[in-house]
C-alpha cells in the first residue's frame, strides 16, 4: 500500500471565482429580502436587517450587489417573471380565437398559480407580491415587467372583449377587484401552507380563481 498516497488530504474544491461569489451573494440577498418582505412587510424591513439575515458583514452589501430599494424590489419580481411570462405566452396563444371568456381569464390566472406550485413549500413570492401591492410607495416605483407586458395586454384585451359595456369607473373597479382577488387569495393560501407545513392545492386555487374572476367580470350591470 502506498502510505504516501493513503495519507493525502482529500482534494479541495476548486477556488470559487470572484464573479461566482458575487452572484451567490446577490442571490442570497434577493432570497432573504423576499422572505423578510413577505413575512413582515416592506416598511418594517430595513436594508441592514436584510444584510444581517443574509449573513453579510458589510452593511453596504445590498447597495453594492443590487442597488437602490426600488432596484431590489424589481430584481425580486424579475427573478419570477421569466417562467410566468413563458407560461402566459403559451396559454394566451392557445386561447386565441376562443369564444369562451374563461379560456382567456385562465391564460392570465394560471401562469401565476402554476409558478407558485413550482416554488414548493414554504414559498414567499405570493406574500411578497401582496405586500408590494399594498404599499403605494413600492408600486409607484415599479412598472409592469417588459417580459410580461405584451402577453398580458393581449390576454387582457381578449377577456374584455367579452365583458358587458361598462362605464369606465365601473370597469376599473372590476379590473382592480379581480387583480386583488388573485393576489390576496394566493398570498393567504401560501401563508396557510407555510404555517401548517401542508402544500397548497394550487391546481384547485387556480381553477377556483379562474371561475370566480370570470363570473366577476361577466356579471350583468345593475342600472343606476
PDB file of C-alpha atoms in Angstrom:
ATOM      1  CA  UNK A   1       0.000   0.000   0.000  1.00  0.00           C
ATOM      2  CA  UNK A   2       1.318   3.417  -0.892  1.00  0.00           C
ATOM      3  CA  UNK A   3       1.445   5.152   2.505  1.00  0.00           C
ATOM      4  CA  UNK A   4       2.194   8.478   0.860  1.00  0.00           C
ATOM      5  CA  UNK A   5      -0.931   8.228  -1.287  1.00  0.00           C
ATOM      6  CA  UNK A   6      -3.177   6.925   1.510  1.00  0.00           C
ATOM      7  CA  UNK A   7      -2.200   9.743   3.855  1.00  0.00           C
ATOM      8  CA  UNK A   8      -3.029  12.533   1.441  1.00  0.00           C
ATOM      9  CA  UNK A   9      -5.713  15.031   2.378  1.00  0.00           C
ATOM     10  CA  UNK A  10      -8.975  14.876   0.348  1.00  0.00           C
ATOM     11  CA  UNK A  11      -8.849  17.004  -2.754  1.00  0.00           C
ATOM     12  CA  UNK A  12     -10.039  20.516  -2.016  1.00  0.00           C
ATOM     13  CA  UNK A  13     -12.787  22.066  -4.151  1.00  0.00           C
ATOM     14  CA  UNK A  14     -11.583  24.385  -6.862  1.00  0.00           C
ATOM     15  CA  UNK A  15     -11.455  28.016  -5.782  1.00  0.00           C
ATOM     16  CA  UNK A  16     -14.645  29.951  -6.484  1.00  0.00           C
ATOM     17  CA  UNK A  17     -14.158  32.953  -8.722  1.00  0.00           C
ATOM     18  CA  UNK A  18     -14.992  36.447  -7.515  1.00  0.00           C
ATOM     19  CA  UNK A  19     -17.800  36.601 -10.051  1.00  0.00           C
ATOM     20  CA  UNK A  20     -19.339  33.380  -8.716  1.00  0.00           C
ATOM     21  CA  UNK A  21     -19.011  34.693  -5.176  1.00  0.00           C
ATOM     22  CA  UNK A  22     -20.727  37.923  -6.179  1.00  0.00           C
ATOM     23  CA  UNK A  23     -23.570  36.049  -7.894  1.00  0.00           C
ATOM     24  CA  UNK A  24     -24.029  33.808  -4.855  1.00  0.00           C
ATOM     25  CA  UNK A  25     -24.108  36.817  -2.528  1.00  0.00           C
ATOM     26  CA  UNK A  26     -26.611  38.614  -4.749  1.00  0.00           C
ATOM     27  CA  UNK A  27     -28.845  35.547  -4.884  1.00  0.00           C
ATOM     28  CA  UNK A  28     -28.730  35.161  -1.111  1.00  0.00           C
ATOM     29  CA  UNK A  29     -29.655  38.809  -0.598  1.00  0.00           C
ATOM     30  CA  UNK A  30     -32.597  38.548  -3.013  1.00  0.00           C
ATOM     31  CA  UNK A  31     -33.972  35.377  -1.394  1.00  0.00           C
ATOM     32  CA  UNK A  32     -33.555  36.811   2.091  1.00  0.00           C
ATOM     33  CA  UNK A  33     -35.217  40.107   1.166  1.00  0.00           C
ATOM     34  CA  UNK A  34     -38.146  38.300  -0.488  1.00  0.00           C
ATOM     35  CA  UNK A  35     -38.714  36.198   2.640  1.00  0.00           C
ATOM     36  CA  UNK A  36     -38.450  39.101   5.084  1.00  0.00           C
ATOM     37  CA  UNK A  37     -40.673  41.379   2.996  1.00  0.00           C
ATOM     38  CA  UNK A  38     -43.248  38.581   2.676  1.00  0.00           C
ATOM     39  CA  UNK A  39     -43.315  37.857   6.392  1.00  0.00           C
ATOM     40  CA  UNK A  40     -43.019  41.373   7.830  1.00  0.00           C
ATOM     41  CA  UNK A  41     -43.948  43.893   5.133  1.00  0.00           C
ATOM     42  CA  UNK A  42     -41.790  46.329   3.247  1.00  0.00           C
ATOM     43  CA  UNK A  43     -41.850  49.174   5.773  1.00  0.00           C
ATOM     44  CA  UNK A  44     -40.676  47.004   8.680  1.00  0.00           C
ATOM     45  CA  UNK A  45     -37.634  45.537   6.932  1.00  0.00           C
ATOM     46  CA  UNK A  46     -34.545  47.705   6.679  1.00  0.00           C
ATOM     47  CA  UNK A  47     -31.641  47.157   4.337  1.00  0.00           C
ATOM     48  CA  UNK A  48     -29.436  46.435   7.339  1.00  0.00           C
ATOM     49  CA  UNK A  49     -31.801  43.724   8.534  1.00  0.00           C
ATOM     50  CA  UNK A  50     -31.664  42.050   5.121  1.00  0.00           C
ATOM     51  CA  UNK A  51     -27.874  42.183   5.056  1.00  0.00           C
ATOM     52  CA  UNK A  52     -27.558  40.698   8.534  1.00  0.00           C
ATOM     53  CA  UNK A  53     -30.116  37.953   7.877  1.00  0.00           C
ATOM     54  CA  UNK A  54     -28.240  37.020   4.710  1.00  0.00           C
ATOM     55  CA  UNK A  55     -25.058  36.577   6.773  1.00  0.00           C
ATOM     56  CA  UNK A  56     -23.187  39.516   5.265  1.00  0.00           C
ATOM     57  CA  UNK A  57     -20.820  41.501   7.428  1.00  0.00           C
ATOM     58  CA  UNK A  58     -20.663  44.563   5.209  1.00  0.00           C
ATOM     59  CA  UNK A  59     -23.677  46.853   5.659  1.00  0.00           C
ATOM     60  CA  UNK A  60     -23.237  48.209   2.130  1.00  0.00           C
ATOM     61  CA  UNK A  61     -23.552  44.737   0.569  1.00  0.00           C
ATOM     62  CA  UNK A  62     -27.109  45.367  -0.587  1.00  0.00           C
ATOM     63  CA  UNK A  63     -26.387  48.615  -2.380  1.00  0.00           C
ATOM     64  CA  UNK A  64     -23.166  47.197  -3.835  1.00  0.00           C
ATOM     65  CA  UNK A  65     -24.671  43.987  -5.260  1.00  0.00           C
ATOM     66  CA  UNK A  66     -28.188  45.194  -6.124  1.00  0.00           C
ATOM     67  CA  UNK A  67     -28.596  48.964  -5.889  1.00  0.00           C
ATOM     68  CA  UNK A  68     -31.489  51.022  -4.562  1.00  0.00           C
ATOM     69  CA  UNK A  69     -34.592  49.836  -2.748  1.00  0.00           C
ATOM     70  CA  UNK A  70     -36.559  50.009  -5.993  1.00  0.00           C
ATOM     71  CA  UNK A  71     -33.822  48.018  -7.736  1.00  0.00           C
ATOM     72  CA  UNK A  72     -34.190  45.373  -5.033  1.00  0.00           C
ATOM     73  CA  UNK A  73     -37.970  45.062  -5.449  1.00  0.00           C
ATOM     74  CA  UNK A  74     -37.630  44.984  -9.214  1.00  0.00           C
ATOM     75  CA  UNK A  75     -34.917  42.306  -9.049  1.00  0.00           C
ATOM     76  CA  UNK A  76     -37.065  40.041  -6.862  1.00  0.00           C
ATOM     77  CA  UNK A  77     -40.003  40.434  -9.238  1.00  0.00           C
ATOM     78  CA  UNK A  78     -37.773  39.894 -12.262  1.00  0.00           C
ATOM     79  CA  UNK A  79     -36.475  36.617 -10.853  1.00  0.00           C
ATOM     80  CA  UNK A  80     -40.013  35.202 -11.057  1.00  0.00           C
ATOM     81  CA  UNK A  81     -41.146  36.974 -14.221  1.00  0.00           C
ATOM     82  CA  UNK A  82     -39.465  34.748 -16.807  1.00  0.00           C
ATOM     83  CA  UNK A  83     -41.281  31.457 -16.029  1.00  0.00           C
ATOM     84  CA  UNK A  84     -44.589  33.286 -15.574  1.00  0.00           C
ATOM     85  CA  UNK A  85     -44.101  35.117 -18.883  1.00  0.00           C
ATOM     86  CA  UNK A  86     -43.246  31.883 -20.701  1.00  0.00           C
ATOM     87  CA  UNK A  87     -46.395  30.143 -19.479  1.00  0.00           C
ATOM     88  CA  UNK A  88     -48.543  33.223 -20.101  1.00  0.00           C
ATOM     89  CA  UNK A  89     -47.382  33.304 -23.710  1.00  0.00           C
ATOM     90  CA  UNK A  90     -48.267  29.620 -24.134  1.00  0.00           C
ATOM     91  CA  UNK A  91     -51.766  29.981 -22.708  1.00  0.00           C
ATOM     92  CA  UNK A  92     -52.532  33.270 -24.461  1.00  0.00           C
ATOM     93  CA  UNK A  93     -51.556  31.685 -27.765  1.00  0.00           C
ATOM     94  CA  UNK A  94     -53.691  28.595 -27.036  1.00  0.00           C
ATOM     95  CA  UNK A  95     -56.689  30.782 -26.186  1.00  0.00           C
ATOM     96  CA  UNK A  96     -56.505  32.904 -29.333  1.00  0.00           C
ATOM     97  CA  UNK A  97     -59.798  32.784 -31.180  1.00  0.00           C
ATOM     98  CA  UNK A  98     -61.661  31.093 -28.334  1.00  0.00           C
ATOM     99  CA  UNK A  99     -65.222  32.275 -27.770  1.00  0.00           C
ATOM    100  CA  UNK A 100     -65.110  31.127 -24.124  1.00  0.00           C
ATOM    101  CA  UNK A 101     -64.236  34.031 -21.823  1.00  0.00           C
ATOM    102  CA  UNK A 102     -62.973  31.573 -19.218  1.00  0.00           C
ATOM    103  CA  UNK A 103     -60.176  30.444 -21.540  1.00  0.00           C
ATOM    104  CA  UNK A 104     -58.839  33.988 -21.714  1.00  0.00           C
ATOM    105  CA  UNK A 105     -59.136  34.514 -17.961  1.00  0.00           C
ATOM    106  CA  UNK A 106     -57.284  31.238 -17.392  1.00  0.00           C
ATOM    107  CA  UNK A 107     -54.422  32.439 -19.592  1.00  0.00           C
ATOM    108  CA  UNK A 108     -53.838  35.272 -17.112  1.00  0.00           C
ATOM    109  CA  UNK A 109     -54.522  33.463 -13.817  1.00  0.00           C
ATOM    110  CA  UNK A 110     -52.985  30.008 -14.244  1.00  0.00           C
ATOM    111  CA  UNK A 111     -49.402  31.067 -15.080  1.00  0.00           C
ATOM    112  CA  UNK A 112     -49.225  32.694 -11.643  1.00  0.00           C
ATOM    113  CA  UNK A 113     -50.701  29.806  -9.651  1.00  0.00           C
ATOM    114  CA  UNK A 114     -48.676  27.238 -11.593  1.00  0.00           C
ATOM    115  CA  UNK A 115     -45.488  29.170 -10.814  1.00  0.00           C
ATOM    116  CA  UNK A 116     -46.367  29.248  -7.124  1.00  0.00           C
ATOM    117  CA  UNK A 117     -46.847  25.474  -7.227  1.00  0.00           C
ATOM    118  CA  UNK A 118     -43.361  25.051  -8.686  1.00  0.00           C
ATOM    119  CA  UNK A 119     -41.784  27.039  -5.842  1.00  0.00           C
ATOM    120  CA  UNK A 120     -42.620  24.331  -3.303  1.00  0.00           C
ATOM    121  CA  UNK A 121     -43.441  24.878   0.350  1.00  0.00           C
ATOM    122  CA  UNK A 122     -42.605  27.127   2.045  1.00  0.00           C
ATOM    123  CA  UNK A 123     -42.512  29.870  -0.544  1.00  0.00           C
ATOM    124  CA  UNK A 124     -42.741  33.626  -0.167  1.00  0.00           C
ATOM    125  CA  UNK A 125     -43.436  35.132  -3.575  1.00  0.00           C
ATOM    126  CA  UNK A 126     -47.242  35.345  -3.281  1.00  0.00           C
ATOM    127  CA  UNK A 127     -46.961  37.142   0.052  1.00  0.00           C
ATOM    128  CA  UNK A 128     -44.197  39.378  -1.275  1.00  0.00           C
ATOM    129  CA  UNK A 129     -46.436  40.328  -4.197  1.00  0.00           C
ATOM    130  CA  UNK A 130     -49.305  41.132  -1.836  1.00  0.00           C
ATOM    131  CA  UNK A 131     -47.047  43.303   0.320  1.00  0.00           C
ATOM    132  CA  UNK A 132     -45.819  45.229  -2.722  1.00  0.00           C
ATOM    133  CA  UNK A 133     -49.362  45.889  -3.932  1.00  0.00           C
ATOM    134  CA  UNK A 134     -50.470  47.237  -0.551  1.00  0.00           C
ATOM    135  CA  UNK A 135     -47.567  49.688  -0.355  1.00  0.00           C
ATOM    136  CA  UNK A 136     -48.172  52.791  -2.514  1.00  0.00           C
ATOM    137  CA  UNK A 137     -44.542  53.780  -2.287  1.00  0.00           C
ATOM    138  CA  UNK A 138     -43.456  50.437  -3.718  1.00  0.00           C
ATOM    139  CA  UNK A 139     -45.923  50.262  -6.565  1.00  0.00           C
ATOM    140  CA  UNK A 140     -45.080  53.826  -7.559  1.00  0.00           C
ATOM    141  CA  UNK A 141     -41.514  52.750  -8.236  1.00  0.00           C
ATOM    142  CA  UNK A 142     -42.359  49.538 -10.071  1.00  0.00           C
ATOM    143  CA  UNK A 143     -43.704  49.087 -13.557  1.00  0.00           C
ATOM    144  CA  UNK A 144     -45.076  46.016 -15.298  1.00  0.00           C
ATOM    145  CA  UNK A 145     -42.218  43.756 -16.263  1.00  0.00           C
ATOM    146  CA  UNK A 146     -41.484  44.001 -20.003  1.00  0.00           C
ATOM    147  CA  UNK A 147     -41.303  40.210 -20.187  1.00  0.00           C
ATOM    148  CA  UNK A 148     -44.995  40.047 -19.336  1.00  0.00           C
ATOM    149  CA  UNK A 149     -46.443  43.254 -20.731  1.00  0.00           C
ATOM    150  CA  UNK A 150     -47.222  42.257 -24.323  1.00  0.00           C
ATOM    151  CA  UNK A 151     -48.782  38.911 -23.375  1.00  0.00           C
ATOM    152  CA  UNK A 152     -50.791  40.426 -20.538  1.00  0.00           C
ATOM    153  CA  UNK A 153     -52.101  43.121 -22.857  1.00  0.00           C
ATOM    154  CA  UNK A 154     -53.208  40.575 -25.446  1.00  0.00           C
ATOM    155  CA  UNK A 155     -54.862  38.324 -22.862  1.00  0.00           C
ATOM    156  CA  UNK A 156     -56.486  41.269 -21.136  1.00  0.00           C
ATOM    157  CA  UNK A 157     -57.908  42.580 -24.408  1.00  0.00           C
ATOM    158  CA  UNK A 158     -59.322  39.122 -25.199  1.00  0.00           C
ATOM    159  CA  UNK A 159     -61.024  38.952 -21.785  1.00  0.00           C
ATOM    160  CA  UNK A 160     -62.550  42.410 -22.034  1.00  0.00           C
ATOM    161  CA  UNK A 161     -63.900  41.730 -25.497  1.00  0.00           C
ATOM    162  CA  UNK A 162     -66.455  39.504 -23.714  1.00  0.00           C
ATOM    163  CA  UNK A 163     -67.267  41.839 -20.808  1.00  0.00           C
ATOM    164  CA  UNK A 164     -70.513  43.827 -20.987  1.00  0.00           C
ATOM    165  CA  UNK A 165     -70.144  47.513 -21.789  1.00  0.00           C
ATOM    166  CA  UNK A 166     -69.453  49.313 -18.537  1.00  0.00           C
ATOM    167  CA  UNK A 167     -68.808  52.920 -17.568  1.00  0.00           C
ATOM    168  CA  UNK A 168     -65.073  53.499 -17.250  1.00  0.00           C
ATOM    169  CA  UNK A 169     -65.178  53.818 -13.457  1.00  0.00           C
ATOM    170  CA  UNK A 170     -67.050  50.532 -13.022  1.00  0.00           C
ATOM    171  CA  UNK A 171     -64.758  48.718 -15.454  1.00  0.00           C
ATOM    172  CA  UNK A 172     -61.760  49.971 -13.473  1.00  0.00           C
ATOM    173  CA  UNK A 173     -63.307  48.738 -10.225  1.00  0.00           C
ATOM    174  CA  UNK A 174     -63.937  45.276 -11.648  1.00  0.00           C
ATOM    175  CA  UNK A 175     -60.395  45.096 -13.004  1.00  0.00           C
ATOM    176  CA  UNK A 176     -58.970  46.139  -9.631  1.00  0.00           C
ATOM    177  CA  UNK A 177     -61.178  43.687  -7.715  1.00  0.00           C
ATOM    178  CA  UNK A 178     -60.173  40.805  -9.975  1.00  0.00           C
ATOM    179  CA  UNK A 179     -56.486  41.623  -9.601  1.00  0.00           C
ATOM    180  CA  UNK A 180     -56.673  41.870  -5.817  1.00  0.00           C
ATOM    181  CA  UNK A 181     -58.713  38.668  -5.577  1.00  0.00           C
ATOM    182  CA  UNK A 182     -55.942  36.742  -7.287  1.00  0.00           C
ATOM    183  CA  UNK A 183     -53.082  38.412  -5.403  1.00  0.00           C
ATOM    184  CA  UNK A 184     -54.510  38.167  -1.895  1.00  0.00           C
ATOM    185  CA  UNK A 185     -56.128  34.759  -2.264  1.00  0.00           C
ATOM    186  CA  UNK A 186     -52.796  33.322  -3.347  1.00  0.00           C
ATOM    187  CA  UNK A 187     -50.997  35.111  -0.515  1.00  0.00           C
ATOM    188  CA  UNK A 188     -53.384  33.622   2.048  1.00  0.00           C
ATOM    189  CA  UNK A 189     -53.018  30.145   0.550  1.00  0.00           C
ATOM    190  CA  UNK A 190     -49.235  30.458   0.666  1.00  0.00           C
ATOM    191  CA  UNK A 191     -49.303  31.684   4.279  1.00  0.00           C
ATOM    192  CA  UNK A 192     -51.538  28.814   5.380  1.00  0.00           C
ATOM    193  CA  UNK A 193     -49.321  26.296   3.599  1.00  0.00           C
ATOM    194  CA  UNK A 194     -46.230  27.658   5.340  1.00  0.00           C
ATOM    195  CA  UNK A 195     -47.918  27.728   8.763  1.00  0.00           C
ATOM    196  CA  UNK A 196     -49.312  24.195   8.520  1.00  0.00           C
ATOM    197  CA  UNK A 197     -46.462  22.634   6.534  1.00  0.00           C
ATOM    198  CA  UNK A 198     -49.118  21.356   4.113  1.00  0.00           C
ATOM    199  CA  UNK A 199     -48.638  22.404   0.477  1.00  0.00           C
ATOM    200  CA  UNK A 200     -51.463  24.410  -1.044  1.00  0.00           C
ATOM    201  CA  UNK A 201     -53.611  22.757  -3.693  1.00  0.00           C
ATOM    202  CA  UNK A 202     -52.558  25.211  -6.391  1.00  0.00           C
ATOM    203  CA  UNK A 203     -54.461  23.497  -9.238  1.00  0.00           C
ATOM    204  CA  UNK A 204     -57.641  23.918  -7.186  1.00  0.00           C
ATOM    205  CA  UNK A 205     -56.763  27.523  -6.342  1.00  0.00           C
ATOM    206  CA  UNK A 206     -56.087  28.301  -9.994  1.00  0.00           C
ATOM    207  CA  UNK A 207     -59.342  26.739 -11.192  1.00  0.00           C
ATOM    208  CA  UNK A 208     -61.421  28.399  -8.476  1.00  0.00           C
ATOM    209  CA  UNK A 209     -59.902  31.820  -9.110  1.00  0.00           C
ATOM    210  CA  UNK A 210     -60.416  31.453 -12.850  1.00  0.00           C
ATOM    211  CA  UNK A 211     -64.108  30.686 -12.301  1.00  0.00           C
ATOM    212  CA  UNK A 212     -64.515  33.492  -9.770  1.00  0.00           C
ATOM    213  CA  UNK A 213     -62.790  36.150 -11.893  1.00  0.00           C
ATOM    214  CA  UNK A 214     -64.744  35.098 -14.982  1.00  0.00           C
ATOM    215  CA  UNK A 215     -68.004  35.456 -13.055  1.00  0.00           C
ATOM    216  CA  UNK A 216     -66.956  38.797 -11.595  1.00  0.00           C
ATOM    217  CA  UNK A 217     -66.074  40.293 -14.960  1.00  0.00           C
ATOM    218  CA  UNK A 218     -69.129  38.962 -16.788  1.00  0.00           C
ATOM    219  CA  UNK A 219     -71.663  39.861 -14.111  1.00  0.00           C
ATOM    220  CA  UNK A 220     -74.512  41.971 -15.533  1.00  0.00           C
ATOM    221  CA  UNK A 221     -74.563  45.595 -14.542  1.00  0.00           C
ATOM    222  CA  UNK A 222     -77.424  46.830 -12.429  1.00  0.00           C
ATOM    223  CA  UNK A 223     -78.718  50.105 -13.906  1.00  0.00           C
ATOM    224  CA  UNK A 224     -78.054  53.077 -11.656  1.00  0.00           C
TER     225      UNK A 224
END
